[in-house]
Coordinates of C-alpha atoms in Angstrom, one line a residue:
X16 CA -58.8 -22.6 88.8
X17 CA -59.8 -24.7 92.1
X18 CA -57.1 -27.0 91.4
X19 CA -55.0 -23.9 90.6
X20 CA -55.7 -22.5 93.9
X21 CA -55.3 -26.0 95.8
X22 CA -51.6 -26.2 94.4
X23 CA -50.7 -23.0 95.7
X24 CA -51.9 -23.6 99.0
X25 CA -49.7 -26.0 99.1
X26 CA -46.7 -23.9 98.4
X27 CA -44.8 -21.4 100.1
X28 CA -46.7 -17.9 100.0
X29 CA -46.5 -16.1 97.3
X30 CA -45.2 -12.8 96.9
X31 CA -47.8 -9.9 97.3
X32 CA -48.9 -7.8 94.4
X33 CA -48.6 -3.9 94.3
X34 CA -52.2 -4.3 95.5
X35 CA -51.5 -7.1 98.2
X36 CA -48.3 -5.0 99.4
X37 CA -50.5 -2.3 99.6
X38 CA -53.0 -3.7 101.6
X39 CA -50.4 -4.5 104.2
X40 CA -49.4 -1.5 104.6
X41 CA -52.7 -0.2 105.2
X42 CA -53.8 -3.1 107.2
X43 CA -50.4 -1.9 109.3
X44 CA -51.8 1.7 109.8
X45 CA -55.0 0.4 110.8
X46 CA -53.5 -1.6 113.4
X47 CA -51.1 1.1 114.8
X48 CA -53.7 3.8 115.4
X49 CA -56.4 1.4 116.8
X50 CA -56.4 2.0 120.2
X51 CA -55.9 -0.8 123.0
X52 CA -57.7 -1.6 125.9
X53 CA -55.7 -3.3 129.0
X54 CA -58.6 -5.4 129.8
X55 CA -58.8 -6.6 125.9
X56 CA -57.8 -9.7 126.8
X57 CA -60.1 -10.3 129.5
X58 CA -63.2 -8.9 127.7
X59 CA -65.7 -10.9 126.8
X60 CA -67.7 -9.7 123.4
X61 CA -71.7 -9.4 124.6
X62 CA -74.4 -8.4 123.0
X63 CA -74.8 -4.7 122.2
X64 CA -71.2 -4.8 121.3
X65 CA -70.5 -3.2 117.0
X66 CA -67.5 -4.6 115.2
X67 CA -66.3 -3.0 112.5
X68 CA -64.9 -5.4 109.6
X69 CA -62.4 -4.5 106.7
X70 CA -60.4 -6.4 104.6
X71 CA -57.6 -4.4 103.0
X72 CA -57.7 -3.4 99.6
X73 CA -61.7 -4.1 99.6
X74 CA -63.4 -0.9 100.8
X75 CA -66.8 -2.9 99.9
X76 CA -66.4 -4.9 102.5
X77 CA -66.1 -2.8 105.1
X78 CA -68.9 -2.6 107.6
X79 CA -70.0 -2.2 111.0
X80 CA -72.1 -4.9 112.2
X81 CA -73.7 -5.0 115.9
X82 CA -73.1 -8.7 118.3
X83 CA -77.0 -9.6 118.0
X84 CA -79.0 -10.5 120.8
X85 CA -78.3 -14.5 120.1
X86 CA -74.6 -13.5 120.3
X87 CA -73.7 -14.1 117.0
X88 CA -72.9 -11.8 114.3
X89 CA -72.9 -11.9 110.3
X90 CA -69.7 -10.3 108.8
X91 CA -68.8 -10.9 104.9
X92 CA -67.3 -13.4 103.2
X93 CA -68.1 -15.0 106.6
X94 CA -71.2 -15.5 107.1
X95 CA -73.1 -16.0 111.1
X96 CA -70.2 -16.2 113.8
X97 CA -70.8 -16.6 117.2
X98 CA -68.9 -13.8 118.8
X99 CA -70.7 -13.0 122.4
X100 CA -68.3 -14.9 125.3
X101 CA -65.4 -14.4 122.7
X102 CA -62.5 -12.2 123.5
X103 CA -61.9 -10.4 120.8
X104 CA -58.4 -12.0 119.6
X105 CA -60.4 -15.2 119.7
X106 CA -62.9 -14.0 117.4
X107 CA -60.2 -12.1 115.0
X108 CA -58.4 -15.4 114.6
X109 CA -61.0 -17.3 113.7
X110 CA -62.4 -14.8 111.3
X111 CA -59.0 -14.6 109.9
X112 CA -59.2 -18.7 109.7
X113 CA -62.6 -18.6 107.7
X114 CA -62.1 -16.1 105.5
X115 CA -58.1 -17.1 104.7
X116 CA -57.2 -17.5 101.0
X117 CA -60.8 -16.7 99.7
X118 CA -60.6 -14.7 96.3
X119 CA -62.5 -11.5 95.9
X120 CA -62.9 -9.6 92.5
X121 CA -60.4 -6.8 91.5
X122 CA -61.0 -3.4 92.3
X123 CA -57.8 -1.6 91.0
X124 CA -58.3 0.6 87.9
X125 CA -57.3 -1.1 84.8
X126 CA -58.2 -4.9 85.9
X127 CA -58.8 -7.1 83.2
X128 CA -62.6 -8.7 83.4
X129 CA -62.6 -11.6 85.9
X130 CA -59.6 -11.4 87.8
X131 CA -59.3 -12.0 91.3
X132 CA -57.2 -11.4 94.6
X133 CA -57.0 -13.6 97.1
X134 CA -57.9 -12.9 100.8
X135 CA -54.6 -13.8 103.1
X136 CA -55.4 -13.3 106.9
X137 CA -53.2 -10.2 107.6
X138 CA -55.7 -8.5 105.4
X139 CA -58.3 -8.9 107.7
X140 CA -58.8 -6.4 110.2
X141 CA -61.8 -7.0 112.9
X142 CA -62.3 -4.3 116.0
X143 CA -64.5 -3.2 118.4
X144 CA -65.9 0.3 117.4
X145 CA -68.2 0.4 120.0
X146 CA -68.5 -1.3 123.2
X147 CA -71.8 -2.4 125.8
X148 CA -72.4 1.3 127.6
X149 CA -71.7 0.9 131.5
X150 CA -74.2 2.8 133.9
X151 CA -73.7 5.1 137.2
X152 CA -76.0 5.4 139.3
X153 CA -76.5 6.9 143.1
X154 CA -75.6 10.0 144.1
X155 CA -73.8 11.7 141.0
X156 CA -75.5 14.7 139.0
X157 CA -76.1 12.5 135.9
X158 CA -76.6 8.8 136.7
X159 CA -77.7 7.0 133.9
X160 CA -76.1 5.0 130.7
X161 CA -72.4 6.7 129.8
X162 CA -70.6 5.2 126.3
X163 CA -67.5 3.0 127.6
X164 CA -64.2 4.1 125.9
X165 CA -61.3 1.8 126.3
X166 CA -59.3 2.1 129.5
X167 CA -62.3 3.7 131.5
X168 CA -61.8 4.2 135.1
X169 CA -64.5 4.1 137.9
X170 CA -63.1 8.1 138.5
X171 CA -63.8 9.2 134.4
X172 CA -67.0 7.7 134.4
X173 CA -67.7 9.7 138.0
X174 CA -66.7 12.7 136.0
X175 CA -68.5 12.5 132.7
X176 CA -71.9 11.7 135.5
X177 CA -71.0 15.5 136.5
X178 CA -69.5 14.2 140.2
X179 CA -70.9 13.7 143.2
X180 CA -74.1 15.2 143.7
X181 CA -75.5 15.2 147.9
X182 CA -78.1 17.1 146.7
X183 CA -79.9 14.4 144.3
X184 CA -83.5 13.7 145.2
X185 CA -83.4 15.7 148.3
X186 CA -83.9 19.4 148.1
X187 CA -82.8 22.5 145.9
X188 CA -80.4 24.5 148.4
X189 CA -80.3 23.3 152.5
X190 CA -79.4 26.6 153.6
X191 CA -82.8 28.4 152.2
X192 CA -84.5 25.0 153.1
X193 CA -83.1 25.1 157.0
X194 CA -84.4 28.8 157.3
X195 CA -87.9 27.5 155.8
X196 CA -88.0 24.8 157.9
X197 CA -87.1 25.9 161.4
X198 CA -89.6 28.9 160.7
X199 CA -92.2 25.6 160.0
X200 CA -91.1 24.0 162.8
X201 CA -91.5 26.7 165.4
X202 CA -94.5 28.0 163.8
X203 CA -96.0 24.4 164.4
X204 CA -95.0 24.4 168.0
X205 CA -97.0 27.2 168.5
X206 CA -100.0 25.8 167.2
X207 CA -99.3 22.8 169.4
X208 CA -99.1 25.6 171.9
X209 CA -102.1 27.3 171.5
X210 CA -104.1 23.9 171.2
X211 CA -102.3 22.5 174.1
X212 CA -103.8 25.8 175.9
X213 CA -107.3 25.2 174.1
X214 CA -107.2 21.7 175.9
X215 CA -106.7 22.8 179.4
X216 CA -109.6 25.2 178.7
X217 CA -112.0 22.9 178.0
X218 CA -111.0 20.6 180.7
X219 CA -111.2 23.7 183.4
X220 CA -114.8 24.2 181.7
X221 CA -115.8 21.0 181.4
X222 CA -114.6 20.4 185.7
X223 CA -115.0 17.0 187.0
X224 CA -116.1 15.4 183.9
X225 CA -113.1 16.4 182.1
X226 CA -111.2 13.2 180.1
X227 CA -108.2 12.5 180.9
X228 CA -105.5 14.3 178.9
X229 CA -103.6 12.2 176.5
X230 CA -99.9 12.0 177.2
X231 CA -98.0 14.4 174.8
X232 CA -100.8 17.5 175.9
X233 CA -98.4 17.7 178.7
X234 CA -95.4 18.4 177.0
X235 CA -93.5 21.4 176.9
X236 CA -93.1 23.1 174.1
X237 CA -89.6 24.8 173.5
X238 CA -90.8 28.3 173.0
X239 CA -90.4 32.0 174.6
X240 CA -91.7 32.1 177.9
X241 CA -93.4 35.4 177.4
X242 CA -94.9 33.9 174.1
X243 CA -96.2 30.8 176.2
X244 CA -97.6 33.0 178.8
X245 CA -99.4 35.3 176.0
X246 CA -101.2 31.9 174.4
X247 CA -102.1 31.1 178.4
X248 CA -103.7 34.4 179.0
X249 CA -105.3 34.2 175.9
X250 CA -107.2 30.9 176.9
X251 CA -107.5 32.1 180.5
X252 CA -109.7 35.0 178.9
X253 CA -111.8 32.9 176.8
X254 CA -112.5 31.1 179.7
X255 CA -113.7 34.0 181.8
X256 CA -115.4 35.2 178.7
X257 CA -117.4 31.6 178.1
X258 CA -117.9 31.1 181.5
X259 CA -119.7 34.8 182.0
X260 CA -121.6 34.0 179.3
X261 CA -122.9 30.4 180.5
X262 CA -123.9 32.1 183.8
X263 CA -125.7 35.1 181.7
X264 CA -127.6 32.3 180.3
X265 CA -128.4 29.9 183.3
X266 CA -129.3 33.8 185.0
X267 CA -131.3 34.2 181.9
X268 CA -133.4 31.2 182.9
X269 CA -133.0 31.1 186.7
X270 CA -135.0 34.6 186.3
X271 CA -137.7 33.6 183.7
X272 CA -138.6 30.3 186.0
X273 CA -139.0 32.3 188.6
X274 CA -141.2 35.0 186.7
X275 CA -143.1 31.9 185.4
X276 CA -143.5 30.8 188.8
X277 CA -144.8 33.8 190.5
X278 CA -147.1 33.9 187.6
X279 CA -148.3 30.4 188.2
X280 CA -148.7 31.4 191.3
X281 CA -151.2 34.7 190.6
X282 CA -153.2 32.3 188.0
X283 CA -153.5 29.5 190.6
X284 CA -155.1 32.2 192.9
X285 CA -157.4 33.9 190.4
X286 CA -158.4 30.1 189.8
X287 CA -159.4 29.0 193.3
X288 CA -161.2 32.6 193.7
X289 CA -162.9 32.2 190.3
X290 CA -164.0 28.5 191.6
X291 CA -165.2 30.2 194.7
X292 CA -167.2 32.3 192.8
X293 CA -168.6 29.6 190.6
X294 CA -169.7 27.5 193.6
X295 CA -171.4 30.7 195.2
X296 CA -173.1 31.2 191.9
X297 CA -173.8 27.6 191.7
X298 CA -175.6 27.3 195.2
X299 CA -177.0 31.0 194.5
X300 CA -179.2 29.4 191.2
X301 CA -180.3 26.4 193.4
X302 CA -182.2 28.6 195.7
X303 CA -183.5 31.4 193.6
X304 CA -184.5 28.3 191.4
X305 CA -186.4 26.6 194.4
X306 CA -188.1 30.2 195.6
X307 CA -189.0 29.7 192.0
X308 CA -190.7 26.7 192.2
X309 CA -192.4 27.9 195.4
X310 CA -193.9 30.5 193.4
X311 CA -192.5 33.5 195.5
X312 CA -190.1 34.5 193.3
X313 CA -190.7 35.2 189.7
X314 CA -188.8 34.1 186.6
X315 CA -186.3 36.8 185.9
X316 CA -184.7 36.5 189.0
X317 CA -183.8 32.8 187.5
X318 CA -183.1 33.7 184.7
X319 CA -180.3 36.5 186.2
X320 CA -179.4 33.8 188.4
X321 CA -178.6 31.5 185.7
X322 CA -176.7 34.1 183.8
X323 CA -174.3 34.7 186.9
X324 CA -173.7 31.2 187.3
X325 CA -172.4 30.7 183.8
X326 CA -170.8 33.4 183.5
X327 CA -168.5 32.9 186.5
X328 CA -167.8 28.7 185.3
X329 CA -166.9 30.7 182.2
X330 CA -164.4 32.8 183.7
X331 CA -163.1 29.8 186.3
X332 CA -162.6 28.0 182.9
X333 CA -160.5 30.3 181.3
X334 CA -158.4 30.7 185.0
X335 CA -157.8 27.1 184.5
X336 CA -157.0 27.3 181.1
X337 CA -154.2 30.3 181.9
X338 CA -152.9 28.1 184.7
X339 CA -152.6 25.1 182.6
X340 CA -150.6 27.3 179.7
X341 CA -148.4 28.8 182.5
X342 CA -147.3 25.7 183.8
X343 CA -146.5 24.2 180.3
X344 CA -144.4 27.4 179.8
X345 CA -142.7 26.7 182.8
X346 CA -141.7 22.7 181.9
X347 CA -140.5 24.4 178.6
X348 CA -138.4 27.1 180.4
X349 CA -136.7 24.0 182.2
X350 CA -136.2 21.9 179.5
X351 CA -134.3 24.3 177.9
X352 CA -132.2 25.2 180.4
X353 CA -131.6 22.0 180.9
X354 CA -130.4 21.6 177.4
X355 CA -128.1 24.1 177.7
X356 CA -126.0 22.1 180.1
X357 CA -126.4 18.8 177.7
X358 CA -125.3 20.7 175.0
X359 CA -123.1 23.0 176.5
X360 CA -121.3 19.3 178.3
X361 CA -121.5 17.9 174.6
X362 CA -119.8 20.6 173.2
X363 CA -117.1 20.4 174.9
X364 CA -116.7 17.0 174.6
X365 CA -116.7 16.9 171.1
X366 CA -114.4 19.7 171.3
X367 CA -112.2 18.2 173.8
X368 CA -111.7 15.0 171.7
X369 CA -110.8 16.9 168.2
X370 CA -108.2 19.0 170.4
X371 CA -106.4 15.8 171.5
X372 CA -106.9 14.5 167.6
X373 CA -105.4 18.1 166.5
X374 CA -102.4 17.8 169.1
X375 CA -101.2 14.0 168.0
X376 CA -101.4 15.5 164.4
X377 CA -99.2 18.7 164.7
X378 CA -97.0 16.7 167.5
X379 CA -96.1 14.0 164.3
X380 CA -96.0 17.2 161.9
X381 CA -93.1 18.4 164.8
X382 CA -91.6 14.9 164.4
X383 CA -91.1 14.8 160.2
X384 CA -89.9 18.6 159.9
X385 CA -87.7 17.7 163.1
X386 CA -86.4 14.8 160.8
X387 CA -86.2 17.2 157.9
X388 CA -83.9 19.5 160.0
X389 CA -81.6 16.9 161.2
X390 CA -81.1 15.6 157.7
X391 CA -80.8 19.0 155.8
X392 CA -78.1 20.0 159.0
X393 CA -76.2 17.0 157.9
X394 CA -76.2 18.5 154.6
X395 CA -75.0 21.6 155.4
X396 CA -72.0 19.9 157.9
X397 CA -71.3 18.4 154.3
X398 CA -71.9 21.2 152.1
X399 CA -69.6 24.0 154.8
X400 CA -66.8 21.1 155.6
X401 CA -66.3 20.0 151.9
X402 CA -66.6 16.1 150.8
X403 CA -66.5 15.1 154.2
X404 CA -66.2 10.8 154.1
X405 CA -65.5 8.9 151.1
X406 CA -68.6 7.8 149.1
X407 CA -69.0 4.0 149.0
X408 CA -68.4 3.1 144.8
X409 CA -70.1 -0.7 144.3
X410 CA -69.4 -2.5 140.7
X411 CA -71.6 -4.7 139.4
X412 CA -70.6 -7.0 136.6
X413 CA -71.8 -9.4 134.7
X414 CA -70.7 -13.1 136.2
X415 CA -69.4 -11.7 139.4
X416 CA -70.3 -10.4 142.5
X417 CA -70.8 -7.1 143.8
X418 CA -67.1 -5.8 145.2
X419 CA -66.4 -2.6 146.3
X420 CA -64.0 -0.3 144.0
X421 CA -61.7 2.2 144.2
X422 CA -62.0 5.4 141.7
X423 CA -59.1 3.9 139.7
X424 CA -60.4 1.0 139.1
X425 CA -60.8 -0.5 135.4
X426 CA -64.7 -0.4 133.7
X427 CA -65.6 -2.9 131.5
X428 CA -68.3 -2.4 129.1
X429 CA -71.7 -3.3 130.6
X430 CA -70.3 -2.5 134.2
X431 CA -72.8 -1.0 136.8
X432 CA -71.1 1.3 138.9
X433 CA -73.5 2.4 142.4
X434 CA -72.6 5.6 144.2
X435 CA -73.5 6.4 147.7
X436 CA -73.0 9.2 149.7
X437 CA -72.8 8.6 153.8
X438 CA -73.8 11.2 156.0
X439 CA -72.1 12.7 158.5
X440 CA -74.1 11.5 162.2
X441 CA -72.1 14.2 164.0
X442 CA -73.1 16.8 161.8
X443 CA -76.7 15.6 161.5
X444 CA -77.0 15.4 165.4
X445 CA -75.4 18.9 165.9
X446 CA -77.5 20.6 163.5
X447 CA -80.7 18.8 165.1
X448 CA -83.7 20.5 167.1
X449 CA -84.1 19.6 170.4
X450 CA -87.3 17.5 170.8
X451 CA -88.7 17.9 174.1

C-alpha cells in the first residue's frame, strides 16, 4: 500500500470521490462564511489565541484547540506545531504541508472494512475562533478585558466599555456633591471664624504675655459681615463674662486677707496683753512668795498666787497659739490666690496653643474641600457644556511603543487601549471659591 501511495504521489492528482468532491464543497462554504480580518495578515498568533481545526469529510477531527503558553499547539494528524509569532496563513500552510496526502479511515455509510481516504490540503481548514481579549481602561464606565472580534475599532471597543465615563472614581452626582460641599466649606469657615475670635480672646485675657499669633489667625474669612460681627460679640461677652469673674475671685481673696489680717492683728494684741498679764502675775508670785518666806504672809496667799500666775501663761499660750494658726491661714489665703493667677496664666496658655493647633487644622480642611470644589466645578463645566475636549486614547501593544490613536483606529487582539479625560482649567477655575 506504501508503495501504492508513493506511485501516486508521483502522478497527477487524482480525481475526487463523491466523498472527496464533497468535502470541497464544504471546505468552500467554510471558507466563504468565515469572516476576515484586515489586519490578518499582520497578526501575529500569541498565546491565549483558540484555533479551530477540521478536515472536510472527517467530523472526528474537528476540534478547538487553545495556542498554549509555550506557543505551540497540538492539532490532529499533526501533532505539536509552533503557532505563537505565526500569522495565521503561515501556520494554515504548513499545517496543510504536514498533514497533505495522509489517509484517514472511511466514514461514509456503506464502506467496506479498511478502506481509506486520503487527506489532500484543500481539505484542511484551520481558523481563529477566538482571539487574545484586548483591555480598556481609564475613564470609560466598564474598563476591563472586552473579547476582540475581527475588525475592532478603538471607537467599538469604547462603546461595548459603556463610553466615556468623567464620573469614574470621583463622586456619584457633582451637582448634589457642590451643594454638600460649599455648605462644608462655609460651615468650616465659620468655625475658623469663631476660633479665630476664641484666639484674640485669650490673647486680650492673657495681655502682655500673649504669644504671638500665628500667621493665617489673621486672615479673613469670606463670610457675612453681620455673621462675623455676631461671632465677635460673642467672644467680646465671654471676655467680660471671664474677666468679672477673675476679679470676683481676686475680690474674693483681696477681702478674706484682709479679714485675716485684721484678725491677726486683734490676736497679736490679745497676745502682748495676755504676756503683760503673765509677767504681772509672774512678778506678783515672786513677792507674795518672798513675804512668804519672811513669815508675814501665810501660805494660801501663795498658793492663789501661784494659781494666777499659771493660769494667765495658760491663756498667753493659747493667744500665741491663735496667732500662730491665724498667720498660717493667712500664707494659705495667699498662696491660693496666688495660684489662681498661675493657673488662670496656664490656662490660657494651654488654651491659646490648642486654638492656633485647631485653626491650622480647619484652615487645611478649607484648603481640600476648596480643592474638592474646584475639581467637582470642572465637572459640572463638563457635565452642562457636553464632552467638552477630546479624551486622549493611548494603545499599547505588544512589540511597539505607546502611540496615541484615533477612535477609528484598528485593535488587535491583546491591544491595551488607555482612556483619559482632560479637564477643563477654565471651567475648574470659574467654578472655584475664592481663598482669601
Amino acid at each position: 500500500m506504501n508503495a501504492d501511495l508513493a506511485g501516486r504521489a508521483a502522478l497527477p492528482p487524482r480525481p475526487r470521490s463523491r466523498v472527496g468532491l464533497g468535502a470541497c464543497w464544504v471546505a468552500a462554504l467554510f471558507w466563504s462564511v468565515t469572516p476576515s480580518i484586515t489586519t490578518a495578515a499582520e497578526y501575529k498568533l500569541t498565546a491565549g489565541d483558540v484555533l479551530d481545526f477540521a478536515v472536510a469529510g472527517s467530523p472526528d477531527l474537528r476540534q478547538s484547540v487553545p495556542i498554549d503558553m509555550d506557543g505551540t499547539v497540538s492539532l490532529p494528524l499533526v501533532g505539536e506545531v509552533m503557532a505563537a509569532g505565526r500569522s495565521l496563513p503561515e501556520l494554515r500552510a504548513a499545517v496543510r504541508q504536514q498533514i497533505a496526502q495522509k489517509e484517514v479511515p472511511q466514514r461514509t455509510p456503506g464502506s467496506p472494512r479498511g478502506a481509506t481516504d486520503v487527506i489532500w490540503p484543500d481539505q484542511v481548514s484551520l481558523a481563529v475562533s477566538e482571539y487574545h481579549p484586548i483591555y480598556v481602561n481609564g475613564d470609560v464606565a466598564k474598563p476591563g478585558e472586552q473579547k476582540f472580534k475581527p475588525g475592532m475599532t478603538v471607537r467599538q471597543a469604547l462603546s461595548l466599555a459603556g463610553g466615556y465615563d468623567v464620573l469614574r472614581f470621583r463622586m456619584d452626582n457633582p451637582f448634589i456633591e457642590s451643594s454638600q460641599l460649599r455648605g462644608d466649606y462655609e460651615a468650616a469657615w465659620i468655625d475658623y471664624a469663631r476660633e479665630q475670635a476664641r484666639l484674640s480672646r485669650l490673647h486680650a485675657e492673657l495681655g502682655s504675655d500673649a504669644p504671638t499669633p500665628a500667621a493665617d489667625a489673621r486672615l479673613n474669612p469670606p463670610l457675612p459681615t453681620d455673621l462675623l460681627g455676631r461671632i465677635r460679640d460673642t467672644e467680646a461677652s465671654l471676655l467680660k463674662v471671664r474677666n468679672a469673674d477673675y476679679e470676683k475671685q481676686k475680690s474674693h481673696y483681696t477681702l478674706l486677707l484682709a479679714q485675716q489680717d485684721t484678725n491677726i492683728t486683734s490676736l497679736a494684741q490679745a497676745h502682748d496683753t495676755e504676756a503683760s498679764g503673765t509677767q504681772y502675775d509672774q512678778d506678783e508670785f515672786n513677792r507674795v512668795n518672798g513675804l512668804y518666806k519672811q513669815g508675814t504672809l501665810p501660805m494660801v496667799r501663795v498658793v492663789e498666787a501661784r494659781r494666777l500666775m499659771l493660769l494667765s501663761a495658760t491663756q498667753a499660750l493659747q493667744s500665741q497659739v491663735e496667732l500662730d494658726h491665724a498667720k498660717t491661714e493667712r500664707e494659705v489665703t495667699r498662696r491660693q490666690g496666688e495660684t489662681i493667677d498661675d493657673n488662670r496664666r496656664k490656662d490660657l496658655f494651654s488654651a491659646a496653643q490648642d486654638s492656633q493647633t485647631k485653626l491650622a487644622d480647619i484652615r487645611a480642611r478649607i484648603q481640600s474641600i476648596g480643592d474638592k470644589l474646584l475639581y467637582v466645578g470642572a465637572l459640572k463645566t463638563q457635565l452642562g457644556q457636553g464632552a467638552g475636549e477630546q479624551p486622549r486614547l493611548t494603545l499599547f501593544r505588544t512589540g511597539q511603543p505607546a502611540a496615541a490613536v484615533a477612535q477609528d483606529a484598528a485593535l488587535q487582539p491583546g491591544d491595551v487601549v488607555d482612556v483619559a479625560l482632560k479637564a477643563d482649567q477654565s471651567g475648574m477655575a470659574a467654578s472655584a471659591p475664592a481663598m482669601r
